[in-house]
Tab-separated table of C-alpha atoms in Angstrom:
chain	number	residue	atom	x	y	z
F	1	GLN	CA	-179.678	23.539	121.143
F	2	LYS	CA	-183.044	22.359	119.913
F	3	GLU	CA	-183.060	19.884	117.085
F	4	VAL	CA	-185.197	22.018	114.784
F	5	GLU	CA	-185.718	25.753	115.206
F	6	GLN	CA	-188.196	28.142	113.671
F	7	ASN	CA	-189.238	31.714	114.330
F	8	SER	CA	-192.481	31.386	116.254
F	9	GLY	CA	-193.936	34.542	114.742
F	10	PRO	CA	-196.621	35.571	114.484
F	11	LEU	CA	-196.039	36.454	110.868
F	12	SER	CA	-198.622	38.635	109.164
F	13	VAL	CA	-198.756	39.281	105.447
F	14	PRO	CA	-201.405	40.934	103.252
F	15	GLU	CA	-203.417	38.837	100.853
F	16	GLY	CA	-201.529	38.277	97.618
F	17	ALA	CA	-198.096	38.799	99.156
F	18	ILE	CA	-195.285	36.291	99.557
F	19	ALA	CA	-194.901	34.644	102.973
F	20	SER	CA	-191.417	33.422	103.860
F	21	LEU	CA	-190.883	30.826	106.573
F	22	ASN	CA	-187.475	29.660	107.779
F	23	CYS	CA	-186.133	26.667	109.653
F	24	THR	CA	-182.709	25.535	110.861
F	25	TYR	CA	-181.615	22.134	112.096
F	26	SER	CA	-178.631	20.790	113.975
F	27	ASP	CA	-178.000	17.315	112.520
F	28	ARG	CA	-175.647	17.589	109.555
F	29	GLY	CA	-176.481	14.034	108.522
F	30	SER	CA	-180.177	14.735	107.971
F	31	GLN	CA	-181.379	13.982	104.467
F	32	SER	CA	-185.125	14.505	104.517
F	33	PHE	CA	-187.056	17.685	105.232
F	34	PHE	CA	-190.756	18.415	105.344
F	35	TRP	CA	-193.188	21.260	105.739
F	36	TYR	CA	-196.508	20.642	107.441
F	37	ARG	CA	-199.448	22.920	108.096
F	38	GLN	CA	-201.489	22.665	111.268
F	39	TYR	CA	-204.790	24.306	112.032
F	40	SER	CA	-205.754	24.825	115.643
F	41	GLY	CA	-206.917	21.601	117.286
F	42	LYS	CA	-206.101	19.499	114.223
F	43	SER	CA	-203.285	17.185	113.216
F	44	PRO	CA	-200.553	18.387	110.877
F	45	GLU	CA	-201.011	17.899	107.153
F	46	LEU	CA	-198.125	17.553	104.737
F	47	ILE	CA	-197.490	20.426	102.337
F	48	MET	CA	-194.307	19.222	100.700
F	49	PHE	CA	-190.986	17.522	101.210
F	50	ILE	CA	-187.503	18.194	99.892
F	51	TYR	CA	-184.447	15.976	99.857
F	52	SER	CA	-181.960	17.762	97.587
F	53	ASN	CA	-180.242	21.120	97.794
F	54	GLY	CA	-181.945	23.877	95.859
F	55	ASP	CA	-185.559	24.763	95.187
F	56	LYS	CA	-188.618	22.611	94.799
F	57	GLU	CA	-191.861	24.122	93.583
F	58	ASP	CA	-195.393	22.806	94.008
F	59	GLY	CA	-198.115	25.221	92.980
F	60	ARG	CA	-197.894	28.318	95.157
F	61	PHE	CA	-195.366	26.697	97.472
F	62	THR	CA	-191.595	26.621	97.046
F	63	ALA	CA	-189.288	24.796	99.443
F	64	GLN	CA	-185.623	25.716	99.535
F	65	LEU	CA	-182.906	23.567	101.068
F	66	ASN	CA	-179.306	24.425	101.875
F	67	LYS	CA	-177.616	21.503	103.611
F	68	ALA	CA	-174.292	23.301	104.002
F	69	SER	CA	-175.983	26.029	106.027
F	70	GLN	CA	-178.456	23.609	107.574
F	71	TYR	CA	-181.554	25.559	106.756
F	72	VAL	CA	-184.741	24.945	104.902
F	73	SER	CA	-187.360	27.493	103.980
F	74	LEU	CA	-190.875	27.665	102.585
F	75	LEU	CA	-192.206	30.422	100.363
F	76	ILE	CA	-195.930	30.860	99.838
F	77	ARG	CA	-196.778	32.995	96.829
F	78	ASP	CA	-200.076	34.817	96.372
F	79	SER	CA	-200.956	34.203	100.006
F	80	GLN	CA	-204.630	33.613	100.762
F	81	PRO	CA	-206.544	33.997	104.030
F	82	SER	CA	-207.026	30.214	103.997
F	83	ASP	CA	-203.251	29.858	104.313
F	84	SER	CA	-203.498	31.252	107.839
F	85	ALA	CA	-202.232	28.448	110.078
F	86	THR	CA	-199.176	27.256	111.947
F	87	TYR	CA	-196.430	25.944	109.680
F	88	LEU	CA	-194.197	23.226	111.027
F	89	CYS	CA	-190.783	22.280	109.726
F	90	ALA	CA	-189.846	18.625	110.227
F	91	VAL	CA	-186.515	16.849	109.846
F	92	ILE	CA	-185.598	13.180	109.904
F	93	TYR	CA	-182.453	12.772	111.948
F	94	THR	CA	-179.841	10.121	111.339
F	95	GLY	CA	-181.226	8.055	114.214
F	96	ASN	CA	-184.573	7.797	112.396
F	97	GLN	CA	-186.284	10.295	114.695
F	98	PHE	CA	-188.813	12.621	113.082
F	99	TYR	CA	-188.454	15.991	114.818
F	100	PHE	CA	-190.605	19.073	114.448
F	101	GLY	CA	-189.778	22.706	114.927
F	102	THR	CA	-191.806	24.940	117.196
F	103	GLY	CA	-193.886	26.184	114.302
F	104	THR	CA	-194.488	29.613	112.793
F	105	SER	CA	-197.936	31.152	113.072
F	106	LEU	CA	-198.972	32.809	109.811
F	107	THR	CA	-201.878	35.200	109.390
F	108	VAL	CA	-202.881	36.390	105.920
F	109	ILE	CA	-204.811	39.626	106.140
F	110	PRO	CA	-207.603	40.083	103.573
W	1	GLY	CA	-203.058	9.432	99.895
W	2	ALA	CA	-202.051	7.404	102.915
W	3	VAL	CA	-204.571	7.246	105.742
W	4	VAL	CA	-203.747	6.928	109.408
W	5	SER	CA	-206.592	6.407	111.821
W	6	GLN	CA	-206.273	7.197	115.511
W	7	HIS	CA	-208.807	6.214	118.128
W	8	PRO	CA	-210.332	7.545	120.288
W	9	SER	CA	-210.514	11.198	119.241
W	10	TRP	CA	-211.003	12.286	122.800
W	11	VAL	CA	-211.133	10.644	126.182
W	12	ILE	CA	-211.769	11.751	129.729
W	13	CYS	CA	-210.505	9.528	132.492
W	14	LYS	CA	-210.094	9.595	136.216
W	15	SER	CA	-206.718	10.141	137.811
W	16	GLY	CA	-204.942	6.857	138.422
W	17	THR	CA	-206.551	4.933	135.585
W	18	SER	CA	-204.927	3.818	132.330
W	19	VAL	CA	-205.868	4.842	128.831
W	20	LYS	CA	-205.034	3.101	125.562
W	21	ILE	CA	-204.803	4.964	122.259
W	22	GLU	CA	-204.683	3.101	118.950
W	23	CYS	CA	-203.007	4.172	115.740
W	24	ARG	CA	-203.650	2.290	112.495
W	25	SER	CA	-202.306	2.741	109.010
W	26	LEU	CA	-205.293	1.847	106.853
W	27	ASP	CA	-203.877	1.572	103.356
W	28	PHE	CA	-200.173	0.986	103.783
W	29	GLN	CA	-197.726	-0.920	105.918
W	30	ALA	CA	-195.894	1.325	108.332
W	31	THR	CA	-192.337	0.342	109.085
W	32	THR	CA	-192.105	3.124	111.638
W	33	MET	CA	-194.656	4.859	113.821
W	34	PHE	CA	-194.113	7.926	115.957
W	35	TRP	CA	-195.948	9.192	119.011
W	36	TYR	CA	-196.089	12.900	119.845
W	37	ARG	CA	-197.570	15.019	122.576
W	38	GLN	CA	-198.644	18.595	122.014
W	39	PHE	CA	-199.573	21.101	124.684
W	40	PRO	CA	-201.618	24.185	123.766
W	41	LYS	CA	-199.759	26.656	121.563
W	42	GLN	CA	-196.652	24.455	121.574
W	43	SER	CA	-195.074	22.264	118.953
W	44	LEU	CA	-195.186	18.504	118.670
W	45	MET	CA	-192.845	16.849	121.144
W	46	LEU	CA	-191.596	13.471	119.959
W	47	MET	CA	-192.182	10.905	122.688
W	48	ALA	CA	-190.994	7.726	121.028
W	49	THR	CA	-190.216	6.024	117.746
W	50	SER	CA	-191.392	2.477	117.248
W	51	ASN	CA	-190.571	-0.093	114.607
W	52	GLU	CA	-192.745	-3.131	114.061
W	53	GLY	CA	-191.716	-6.066	116.182
W	54	SER	CA	-189.115	-4.238	118.237
W	55	LYS	CA	-189.075	-2.133	121.361
W	56	ALA	CA	-189.827	1.537	121.048
W	57	THR	CA	-187.050	4.090	121.329
W	58	TYR	CA	-188.051	6.745	123.827
W	59	GLU	CA	-186.884	10.338	123.824
W	60	GLN	CA	-184.996	11.649	126.790
W	61	GLY	CA	-187.297	12.565	129.641
W	62	VAL	CA	-190.160	10.322	128.528
W	63	GLU	CA	-190.947	7.581	131.060
W	64	LYS	CA	-191.168	4.269	129.247
W	65	ASP	CA	-192.985	2.630	132.152
W	66	LYS	CA	-195.657	5.297	132.101
W	67	PHE	CA	-196.122	5.525	128.342
W	68	LEU	CA	-196.239	1.961	127.064
W	69	ILE	CA	-195.905	1.590	123.314
W	70	ASN	CA	-196.663	-1.602	121.446
W	71	HIS	CA	-196.094	-1.874	117.701
W	72	ALA	CA	-197.469	-5.360	117.225
W	73	SER	CA	-197.984	-5.278	113.477
W	74	LEU	CA	-197.137	-3.222	110.412
W	75	THR	CA	-200.494	-1.485	110.661
W	76	LEU	CA	-201.080	-1.024	114.371
W	77	SER	CA	-199.339	0.743	117.221
W	78	THR	CA	-200.797	1.480	120.641
W	79	LEU	CA	-199.882	3.975	123.336
W	80	THR	CA	-201.037	3.249	126.868
W	81	VAL	CA	-200.833	6.028	129.412
W	82	THR	CA	-200.623	4.203	132.724
W	83	SER	CA	-201.775	5.669	136.029
W	84	ALA	CA	-202.734	8.902	134.315
W	85	HIS	CA	-202.564	12.177	136.208
W	86	PRO	CA	-203.928	15.627	135.349
W	87	GLU	CA	-200.514	16.745	134.081
W	88	ASP	CA	-200.757	14.025	131.422
W	89	SER	CA	-203.703	15.865	129.879
W	90	SER	CA	-202.624	16.775	126.367
W	91	PHE	CA	-203.153	16.202	122.666
W	92	TYR	CA	-201.499	12.922	121.646
W	93	ILE	CA	-200.797	12.373	117.949
W	94	CYS	CA	-199.417	9.383	116.119
W	95	SER	CA	-197.831	9.294	112.713
W	96	ALA	CA	-196.790	6.479	110.435
W	97	ARG	CA	-194.222	6.129	107.711
W	98	ARG	CA	-193.815	3.538	104.955
W	99	ASP	CA	-190.077	3.651	104.537
W	100	LEU	CA	-186.992	5.369	105.870
W	101	ASN	CA	-186.604	9.011	104.880
W	102	THR	CA	-190.135	9.359	103.542
W	103	GLU	CA	-192.937	11.570	104.758
W	104	ALA	CA	-195.020	10.676	107.776
W	105	PHE	CA	-198.802	10.747	107.786
W	106	PHE	CA	-200.691	11.741	110.859
W	107	GLY	CA	-203.656	10.377	112.728
W	108	GLN	CA	-206.416	12.726	113.838
W	109	GLY	CA	-205.004	13.009	117.352
W	110	THR	CA	-206.447	12.122	120.742
W	111	ARG	CA	-207.302	14.759	123.273
W	112	LEU	CA	-206.793	13.259	126.705
W	113	THR	CA	-208.225	14.930	129.770
W	114	VAL	CA	-207.437	13.462	133.172
W	115	VAL	CA	-209.706	14.620	135.970
């Protein structure tokens, strides 16, 4: 089993809609979770992080964490064409490793 | 925000030669640095985790004698690809973190092409 799993997509949503991205992880001891965005040929850039169960909102982005079910999700409200990118879920494992999921490709259609 | 600088941005080298890639945290001290490799349309594969002053911890399947990592200071880590071959051609990315369980900031990446 891979350390961090995501649906690879591609995911297409119309402009203004909500995009929902999901991620599962295998290490029950993990405490820190991150969402990054990566444009083609570029390095990832941090969108937000979440450490506690529940929801965390930052502008149009909401991260949701459920440690019991070992999943973390990202919701993007009012999606814009500029949000089109690959979204990477990252998890810090108990051995201090920083693992990434395979990424979900999102396309927002104008 | 925290800035991580990676150099060079791209490099072309001949098969059999060695290439060194530098990763610097410019405005913070990085207790941990990570090195990743990314092939086209694939995710970031963690190669190794390095803490300042100690040996790097390599992921399974990564040859430590081929990918030499040196984390000599709290602001600098280097990755040396020794005796590079065409299959080593990839996008190499470093990231740095201030403390345990905090976010990591990424360098710009280095595109290595071995001919």
